[in-house]
CSV table of C-alpha atoms and ligand atoms in Angstrom, one decimal:
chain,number,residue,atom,x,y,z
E,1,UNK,CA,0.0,0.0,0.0
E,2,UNK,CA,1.3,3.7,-0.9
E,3,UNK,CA,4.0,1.9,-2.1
E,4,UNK,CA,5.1,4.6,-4.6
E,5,UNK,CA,6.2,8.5,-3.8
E,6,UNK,CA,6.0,11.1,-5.8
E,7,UNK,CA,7.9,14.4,-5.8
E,8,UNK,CA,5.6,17.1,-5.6
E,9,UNK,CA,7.7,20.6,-6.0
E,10,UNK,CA,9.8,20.5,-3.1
E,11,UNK,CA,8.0,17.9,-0.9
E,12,UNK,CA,6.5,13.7,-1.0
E,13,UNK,CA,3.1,13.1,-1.8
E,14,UNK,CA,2.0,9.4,-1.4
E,15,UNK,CA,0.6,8.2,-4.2
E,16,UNK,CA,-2.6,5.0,-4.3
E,17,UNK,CA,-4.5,4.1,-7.1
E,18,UNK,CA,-8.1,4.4,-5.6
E,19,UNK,CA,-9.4,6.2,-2.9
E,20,UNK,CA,-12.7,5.8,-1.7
E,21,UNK,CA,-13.9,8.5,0.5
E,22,UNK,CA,-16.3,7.1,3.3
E,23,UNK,CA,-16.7,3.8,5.2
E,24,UNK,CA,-20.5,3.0,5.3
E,25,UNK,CA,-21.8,0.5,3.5
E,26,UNK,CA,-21.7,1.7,0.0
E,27,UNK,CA,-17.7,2.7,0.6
E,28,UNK,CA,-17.1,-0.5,2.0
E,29,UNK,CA,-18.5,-2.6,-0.5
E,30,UNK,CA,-17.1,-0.2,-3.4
E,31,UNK,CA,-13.6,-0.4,-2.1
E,32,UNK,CA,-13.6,-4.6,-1.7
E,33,UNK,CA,-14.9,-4.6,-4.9
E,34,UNK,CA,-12.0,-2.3,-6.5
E,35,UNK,CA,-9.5,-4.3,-3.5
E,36,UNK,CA,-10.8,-7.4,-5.1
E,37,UNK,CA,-10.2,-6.5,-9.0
E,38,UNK,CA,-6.8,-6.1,-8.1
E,39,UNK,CA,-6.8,-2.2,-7.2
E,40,UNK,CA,-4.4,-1.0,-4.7
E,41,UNK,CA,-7.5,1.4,-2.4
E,42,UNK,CA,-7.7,2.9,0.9
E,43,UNK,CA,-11.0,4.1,2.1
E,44,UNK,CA,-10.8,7.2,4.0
E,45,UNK,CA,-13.1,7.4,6.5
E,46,UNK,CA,-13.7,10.7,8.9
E,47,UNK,CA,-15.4,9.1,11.9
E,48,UNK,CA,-13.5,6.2,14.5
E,49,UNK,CA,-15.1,3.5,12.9
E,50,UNK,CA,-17.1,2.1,10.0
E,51,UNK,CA,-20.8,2.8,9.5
E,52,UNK,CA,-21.6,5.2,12.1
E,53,UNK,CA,-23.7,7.0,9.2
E,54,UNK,CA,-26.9,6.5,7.5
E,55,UNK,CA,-25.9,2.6,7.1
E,56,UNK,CA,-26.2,1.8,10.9
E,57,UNK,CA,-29.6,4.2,10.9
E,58,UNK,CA,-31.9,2.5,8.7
E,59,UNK,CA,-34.6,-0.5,8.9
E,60,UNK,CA,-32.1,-3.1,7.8
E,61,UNK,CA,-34.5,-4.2,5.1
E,62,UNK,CA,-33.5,-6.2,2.4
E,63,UNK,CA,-35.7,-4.7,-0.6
E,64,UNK,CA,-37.0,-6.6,-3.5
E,65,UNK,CA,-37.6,-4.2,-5.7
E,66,UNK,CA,-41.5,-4.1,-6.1
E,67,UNK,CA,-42.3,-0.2,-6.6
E,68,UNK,CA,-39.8,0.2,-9.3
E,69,UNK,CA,-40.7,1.0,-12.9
E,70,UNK,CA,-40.5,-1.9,-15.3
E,71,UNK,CA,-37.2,-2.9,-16.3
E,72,UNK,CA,-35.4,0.3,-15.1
E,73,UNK,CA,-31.8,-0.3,-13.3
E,74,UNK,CA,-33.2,0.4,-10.3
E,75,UNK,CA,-35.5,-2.6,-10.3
E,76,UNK,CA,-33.1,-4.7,-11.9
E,77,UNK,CA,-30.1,-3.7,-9.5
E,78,UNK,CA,-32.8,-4.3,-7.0
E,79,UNK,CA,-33.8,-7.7,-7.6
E,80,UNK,CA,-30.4,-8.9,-8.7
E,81,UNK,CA,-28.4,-7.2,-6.0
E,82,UNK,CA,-31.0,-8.6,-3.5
E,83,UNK,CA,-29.8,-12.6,-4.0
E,84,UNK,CA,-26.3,-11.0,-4.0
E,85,UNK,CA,-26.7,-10.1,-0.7
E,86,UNK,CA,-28.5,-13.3,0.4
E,87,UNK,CA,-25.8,-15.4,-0.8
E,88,UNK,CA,-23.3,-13.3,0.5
E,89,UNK,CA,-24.4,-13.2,3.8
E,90,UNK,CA,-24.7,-17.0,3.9
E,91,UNK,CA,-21.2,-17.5,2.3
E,92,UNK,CA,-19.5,-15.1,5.3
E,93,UNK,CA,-22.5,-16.0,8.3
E,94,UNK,CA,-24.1,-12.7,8.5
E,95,UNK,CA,-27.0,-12.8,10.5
E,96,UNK,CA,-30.2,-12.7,7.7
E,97,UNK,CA,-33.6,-13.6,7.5
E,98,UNK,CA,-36.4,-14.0,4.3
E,99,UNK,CA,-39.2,-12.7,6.9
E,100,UNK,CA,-41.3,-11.5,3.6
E,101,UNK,CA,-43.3,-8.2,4.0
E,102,UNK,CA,-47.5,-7.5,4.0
E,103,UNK,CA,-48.4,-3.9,2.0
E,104,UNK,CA,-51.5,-3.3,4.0
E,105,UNK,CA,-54.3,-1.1,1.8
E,106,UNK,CA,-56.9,0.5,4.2
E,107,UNK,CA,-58.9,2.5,1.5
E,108,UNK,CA,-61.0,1.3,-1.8
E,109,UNK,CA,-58.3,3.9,-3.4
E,110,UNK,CA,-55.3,2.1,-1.8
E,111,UNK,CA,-56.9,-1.3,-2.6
E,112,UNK,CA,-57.0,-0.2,-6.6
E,113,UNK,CA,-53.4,1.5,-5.6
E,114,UNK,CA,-52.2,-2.2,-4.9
E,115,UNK,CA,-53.8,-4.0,-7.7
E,116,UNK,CA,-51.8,-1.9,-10.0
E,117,UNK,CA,-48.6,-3.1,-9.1
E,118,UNK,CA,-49.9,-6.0,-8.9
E,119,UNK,CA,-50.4,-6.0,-12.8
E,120,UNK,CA,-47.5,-4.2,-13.8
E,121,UNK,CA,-45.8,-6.2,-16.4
E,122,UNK,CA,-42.6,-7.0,-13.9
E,123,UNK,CA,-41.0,-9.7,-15.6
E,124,UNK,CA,-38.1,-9.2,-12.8
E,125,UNK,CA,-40.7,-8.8,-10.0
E,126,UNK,CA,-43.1,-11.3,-10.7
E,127,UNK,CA,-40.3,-14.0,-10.2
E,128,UNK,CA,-39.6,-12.9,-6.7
E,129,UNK,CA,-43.0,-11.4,-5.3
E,130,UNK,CA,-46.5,-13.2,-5.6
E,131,UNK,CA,-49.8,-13.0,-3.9
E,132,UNK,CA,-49.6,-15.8,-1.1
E,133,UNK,CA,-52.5,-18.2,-0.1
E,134,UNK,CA,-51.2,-17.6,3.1
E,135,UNK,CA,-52.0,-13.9,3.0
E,136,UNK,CA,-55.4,-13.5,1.5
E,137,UNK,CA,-57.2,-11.4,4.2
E,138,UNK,CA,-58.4,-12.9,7.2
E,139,UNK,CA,-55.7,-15.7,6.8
E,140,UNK,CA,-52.9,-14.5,8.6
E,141,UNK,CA,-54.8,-12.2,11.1
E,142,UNK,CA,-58.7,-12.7,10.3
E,143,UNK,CA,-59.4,-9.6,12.0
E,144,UNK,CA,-57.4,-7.7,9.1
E,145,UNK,CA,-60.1,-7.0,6.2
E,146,UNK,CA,-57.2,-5.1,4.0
E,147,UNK,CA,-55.7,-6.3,0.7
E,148,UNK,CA,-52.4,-7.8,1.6
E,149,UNK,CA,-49.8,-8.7,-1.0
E,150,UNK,CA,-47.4,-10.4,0.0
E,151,UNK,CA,-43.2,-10.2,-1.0
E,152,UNK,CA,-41.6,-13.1,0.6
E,153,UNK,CA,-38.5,-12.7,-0.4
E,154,UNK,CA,-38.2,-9.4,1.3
E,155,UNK,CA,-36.3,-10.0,4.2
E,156,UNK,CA,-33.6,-8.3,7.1
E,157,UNK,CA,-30.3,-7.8,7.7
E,158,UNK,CA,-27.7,-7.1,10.2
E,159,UNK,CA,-26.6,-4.2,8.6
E,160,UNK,CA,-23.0,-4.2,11.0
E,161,UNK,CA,-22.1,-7.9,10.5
E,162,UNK,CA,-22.4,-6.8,6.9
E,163,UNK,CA,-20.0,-3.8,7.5
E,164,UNK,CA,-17.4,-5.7,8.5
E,165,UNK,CA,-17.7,-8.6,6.2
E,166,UNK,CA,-17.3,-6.3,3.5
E,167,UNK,CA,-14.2,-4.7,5.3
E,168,UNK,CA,-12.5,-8.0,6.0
E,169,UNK,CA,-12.9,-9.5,2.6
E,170,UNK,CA,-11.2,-5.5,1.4
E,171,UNK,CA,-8.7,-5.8,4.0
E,172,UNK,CA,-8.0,-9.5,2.8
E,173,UNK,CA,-7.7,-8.6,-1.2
E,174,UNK,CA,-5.4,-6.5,0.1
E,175,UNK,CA,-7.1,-3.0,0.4
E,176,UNK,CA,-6.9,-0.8,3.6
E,177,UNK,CA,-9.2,1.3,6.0
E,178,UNK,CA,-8.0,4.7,7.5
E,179,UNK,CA,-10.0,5.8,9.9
E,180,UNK,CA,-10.4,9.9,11.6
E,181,UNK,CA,-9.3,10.4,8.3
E,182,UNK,CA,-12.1,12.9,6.8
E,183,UNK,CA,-11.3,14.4,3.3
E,184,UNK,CA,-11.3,18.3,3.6
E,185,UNK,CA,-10.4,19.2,0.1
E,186,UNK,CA,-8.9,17.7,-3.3
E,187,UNK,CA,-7.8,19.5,-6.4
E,188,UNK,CA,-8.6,17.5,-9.9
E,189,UNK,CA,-4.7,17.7,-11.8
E,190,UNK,CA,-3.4,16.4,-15.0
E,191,UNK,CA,-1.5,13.9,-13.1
E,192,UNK,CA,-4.4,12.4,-10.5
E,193,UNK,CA,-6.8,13.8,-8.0
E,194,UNK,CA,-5.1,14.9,-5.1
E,195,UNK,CA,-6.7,14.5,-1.8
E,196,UNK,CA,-5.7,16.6,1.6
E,197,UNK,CA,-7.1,15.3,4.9
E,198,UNK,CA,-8.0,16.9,7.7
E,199,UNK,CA,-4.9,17.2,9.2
E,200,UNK,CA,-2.9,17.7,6.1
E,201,UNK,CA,-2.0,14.8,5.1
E,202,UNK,CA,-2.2,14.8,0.6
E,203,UNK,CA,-2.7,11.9,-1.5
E,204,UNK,CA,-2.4,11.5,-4.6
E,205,UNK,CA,-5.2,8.9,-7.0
E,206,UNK,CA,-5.7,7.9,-9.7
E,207,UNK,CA,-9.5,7.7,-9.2
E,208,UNK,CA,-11.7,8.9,-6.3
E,209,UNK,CA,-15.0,7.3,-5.4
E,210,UNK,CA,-17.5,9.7,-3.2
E,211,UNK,CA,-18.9,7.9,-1.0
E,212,UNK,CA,-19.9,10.2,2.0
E,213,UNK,CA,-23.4,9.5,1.7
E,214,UNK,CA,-25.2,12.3,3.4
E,215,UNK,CA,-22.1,14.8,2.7
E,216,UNK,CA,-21.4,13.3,-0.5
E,217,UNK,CA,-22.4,17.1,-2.1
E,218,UNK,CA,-20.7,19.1,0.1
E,219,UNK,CA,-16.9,16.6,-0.4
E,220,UNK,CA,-17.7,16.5,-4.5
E,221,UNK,CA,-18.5,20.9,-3.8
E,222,UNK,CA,-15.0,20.7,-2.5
E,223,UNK,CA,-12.9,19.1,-5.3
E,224,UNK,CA,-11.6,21.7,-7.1
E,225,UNK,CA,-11.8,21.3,-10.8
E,226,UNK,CA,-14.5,19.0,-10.5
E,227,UNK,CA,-17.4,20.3,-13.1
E,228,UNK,CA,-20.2,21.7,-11.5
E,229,UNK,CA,-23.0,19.6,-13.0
E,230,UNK,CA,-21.5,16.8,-10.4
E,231,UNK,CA,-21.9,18.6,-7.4
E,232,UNK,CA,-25.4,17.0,-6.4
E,233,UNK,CA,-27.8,19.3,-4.1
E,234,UNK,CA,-28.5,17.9,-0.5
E,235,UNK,CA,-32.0,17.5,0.3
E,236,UNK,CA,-32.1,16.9,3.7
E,237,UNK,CA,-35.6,15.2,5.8
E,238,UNK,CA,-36.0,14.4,8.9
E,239,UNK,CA,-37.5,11.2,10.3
E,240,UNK,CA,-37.6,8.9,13.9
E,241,UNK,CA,-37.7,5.4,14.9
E,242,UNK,CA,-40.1,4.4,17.5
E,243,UNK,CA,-39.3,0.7,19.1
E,244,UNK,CA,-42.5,-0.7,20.5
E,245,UNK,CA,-41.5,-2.6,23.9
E,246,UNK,CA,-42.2,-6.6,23.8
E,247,UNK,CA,-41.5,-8.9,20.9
E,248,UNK,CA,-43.4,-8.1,18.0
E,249,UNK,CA,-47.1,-9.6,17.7
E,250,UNK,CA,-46.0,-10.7,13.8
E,251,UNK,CA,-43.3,-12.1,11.6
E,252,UNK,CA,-43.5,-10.4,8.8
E,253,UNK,CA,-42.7,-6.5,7.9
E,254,UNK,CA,-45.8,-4.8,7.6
E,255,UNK,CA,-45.8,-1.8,5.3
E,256,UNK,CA,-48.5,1.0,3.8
E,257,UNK,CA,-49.5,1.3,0.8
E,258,UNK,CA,-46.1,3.7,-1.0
E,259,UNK,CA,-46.5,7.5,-0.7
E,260,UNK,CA,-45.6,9.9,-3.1
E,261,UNK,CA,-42.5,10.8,-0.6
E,262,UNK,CA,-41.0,7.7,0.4
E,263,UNK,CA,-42.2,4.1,1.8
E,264,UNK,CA,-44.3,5.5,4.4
E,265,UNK,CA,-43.9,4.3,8.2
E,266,UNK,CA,-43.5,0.7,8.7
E,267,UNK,CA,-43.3,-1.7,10.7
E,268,UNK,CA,-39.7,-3.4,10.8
E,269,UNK,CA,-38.4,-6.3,13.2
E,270,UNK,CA,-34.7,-6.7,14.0
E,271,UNK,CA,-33.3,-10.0,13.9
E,272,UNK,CA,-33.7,-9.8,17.8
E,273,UNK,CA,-37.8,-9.8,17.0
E,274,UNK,CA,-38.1,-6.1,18.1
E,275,UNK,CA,-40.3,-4.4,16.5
E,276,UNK,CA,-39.9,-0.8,15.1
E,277,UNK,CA,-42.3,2.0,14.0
E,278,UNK,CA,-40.3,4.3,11.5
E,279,UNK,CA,-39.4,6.3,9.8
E,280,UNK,CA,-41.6,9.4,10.3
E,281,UNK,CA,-39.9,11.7,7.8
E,282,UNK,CA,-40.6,15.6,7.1
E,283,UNK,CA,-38.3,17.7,5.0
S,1,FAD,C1,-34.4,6.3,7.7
S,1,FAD,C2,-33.8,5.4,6.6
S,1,FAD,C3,-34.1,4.1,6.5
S,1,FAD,C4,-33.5,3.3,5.5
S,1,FAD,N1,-33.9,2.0,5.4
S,1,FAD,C5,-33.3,1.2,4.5
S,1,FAD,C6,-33.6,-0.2,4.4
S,1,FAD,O1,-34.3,-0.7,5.2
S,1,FAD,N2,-33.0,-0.9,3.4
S,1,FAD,C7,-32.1,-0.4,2.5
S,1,FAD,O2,-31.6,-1.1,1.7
S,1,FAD,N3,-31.7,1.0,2.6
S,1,FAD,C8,-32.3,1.7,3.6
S,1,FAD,N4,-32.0,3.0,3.7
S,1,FAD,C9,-31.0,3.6,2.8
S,1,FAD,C10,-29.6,3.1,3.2
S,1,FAD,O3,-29.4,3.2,4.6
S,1,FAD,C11,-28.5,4.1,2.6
S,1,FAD,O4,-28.7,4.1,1.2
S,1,FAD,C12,-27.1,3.6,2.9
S,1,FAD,O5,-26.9,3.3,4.3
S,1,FAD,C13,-26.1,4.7,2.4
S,1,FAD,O6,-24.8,4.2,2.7
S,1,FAD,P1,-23.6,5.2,2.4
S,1,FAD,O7,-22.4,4.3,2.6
S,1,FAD,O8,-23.8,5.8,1.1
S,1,FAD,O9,-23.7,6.4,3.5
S,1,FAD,P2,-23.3,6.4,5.0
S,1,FAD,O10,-23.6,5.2,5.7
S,1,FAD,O11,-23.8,7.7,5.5
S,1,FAD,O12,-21.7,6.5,5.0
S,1,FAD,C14,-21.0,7.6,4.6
S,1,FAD,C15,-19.7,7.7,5.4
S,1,FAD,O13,-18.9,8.7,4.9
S,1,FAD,C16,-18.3,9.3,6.0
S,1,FAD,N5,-17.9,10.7,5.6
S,1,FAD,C17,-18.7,11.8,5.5
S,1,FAD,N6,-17.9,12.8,5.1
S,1,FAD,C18,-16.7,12.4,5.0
S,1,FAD,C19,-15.4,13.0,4.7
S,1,FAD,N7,-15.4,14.3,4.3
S,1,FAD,N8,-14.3,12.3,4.7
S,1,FAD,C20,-14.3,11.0,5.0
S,1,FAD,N9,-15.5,10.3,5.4
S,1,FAD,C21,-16.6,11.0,5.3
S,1,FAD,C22,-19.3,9.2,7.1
S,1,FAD,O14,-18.7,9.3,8.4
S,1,FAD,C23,-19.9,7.9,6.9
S,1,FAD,O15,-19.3,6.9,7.6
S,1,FAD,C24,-32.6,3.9,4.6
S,1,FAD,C25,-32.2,5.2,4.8
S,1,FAD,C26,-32.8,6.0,5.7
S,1,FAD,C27,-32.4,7.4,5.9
């Protein structure tokens, strides 16, 4: 690792093919993946550990990729990435489970809603999510009279035991983790992107992956020389989790019918059988 130097006017600047700024889960699996095909990376991470971000505040849900449009990449990433994962976490023994999820309609309007993508021509979909036997109303809970699809191979993850199978199998392909390491500024040259730290330390790449997640704009705002038509805007929400005390009275996720704004709040169990309540989100 930084195995070469380069002389930079009158001083050394270490020199790495790939850096990937930020150690959640999309740095993580961005950097084993580069680690992996052979890159030399180092992931650059601000905080003292992996994952403190978004990636260890989220439902842990393991989508399948129902509310996407038709063969768009998000469905397709979606439903591919999803056994990916499932076979991955069984290959390293991280904690998973296939719990499948009920969408709950409680209107005539969110029945029709339901129906719809029901029908939607989901080649993709329609090999992973079906209506179950098991969850015509009144089957699972008979004192539920809502339409209830059912996506069984929805399911949960432990989102750390991911983390760091992601990290190890890096760390193993040879890649490296520098944590309390948080970019403060980089410069786009003819020679590389170089990269200055915090506390000054400069490095110089070859390619740079942004993967600060929530501060992903405001990194990208400060690379210098980096076109402006990259620099995403932040749109920022807020939303809590509520944990209901007691194990949960079901075993499946229980969702509402999608809003316009996001997934709506749901109903989410750990792998401990807690239940959650979340997220309630407002911009
Ligand atoms: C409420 C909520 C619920 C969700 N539920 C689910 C779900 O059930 N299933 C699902 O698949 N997805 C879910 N998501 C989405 C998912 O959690 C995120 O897409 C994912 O965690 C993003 O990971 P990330 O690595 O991009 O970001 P993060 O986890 O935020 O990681 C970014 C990292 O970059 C670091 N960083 C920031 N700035 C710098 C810097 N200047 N220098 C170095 N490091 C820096 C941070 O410290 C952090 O560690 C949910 C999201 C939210 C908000």
């Amino acid at each position: 690792m930084l195995r070469h130097k380069y002389i930079r006017e009158t001083y050394v600047v270490d020199q790495v093919q790939s850096v990937v700024i930020g150690a959640g889960v999309v740095g993580l699996a961005v950097g084993r993946a580069l680690a992996q095909s052979g890159r030399e990376v180092i992931v650059l991470e601000g905080a003292d550990a992996i994952g403190t971000g978004t990636s260890s505040r989220n439902s842990e849900v393991i989508h399948a990729g129902i509310y996407y449009p038709t063969g768009s990449l998000k469905a397709r990433l979606c439903v591919k990435g999803k056994e990916q994962l499932y076979a991955f976490c069984a290959e390293k023994g991280v904690d998973v489970r296939r719990c499948g999820k009920l969408i709950v309609a409680t209107s005539a309007e969110q029945v029709a809603q339901l129906e719809h993508i029901q029908k939607r021509p989901l080649p993709m979909v329609c090999m992973t999510c079906s209506y179950s036997a098991a969850s015509r109303p009144g089957r699972l809970n008979p004192s539920w009279n809502a339409m209830q699809p059912f996506s069984p191979s929805t399911g949960i993850v432990d989102s750390h035991g991911l983390m760091l199978a992601l990290q190890g199998d890096m760390e193993n392909a040879g890649g490296a983790l520098a944590l309390l390491s948080p970019v403060a500024s980089a410069q786009v040259q003819s020679d590389g992107i170089l990269i200055r730290t915090a506390d000054g330390t400069e490095l110089l790449a070859q390619e740079v992956v942004n993967a600060a997640g929530l501060f992903a704009p405001s990194v990208a705002s400060k690379i210098q020389g980096l076109d402006a038509c990259h620099v995403p805007q932040a749109f920022y929400a807020k939303g809590n989790y509520f944990t209901l005390s007691g194990r949960a009275p079901f075993s499946h996720l229980i969702y509402p019918v999608p809003e316009a704004a996001g997934l709506g709040v749901h109903l989410t169990l750990d792998l401990g059988d807690r239940p959650n309540l979340a997220p309630t989100c407002s911009g």
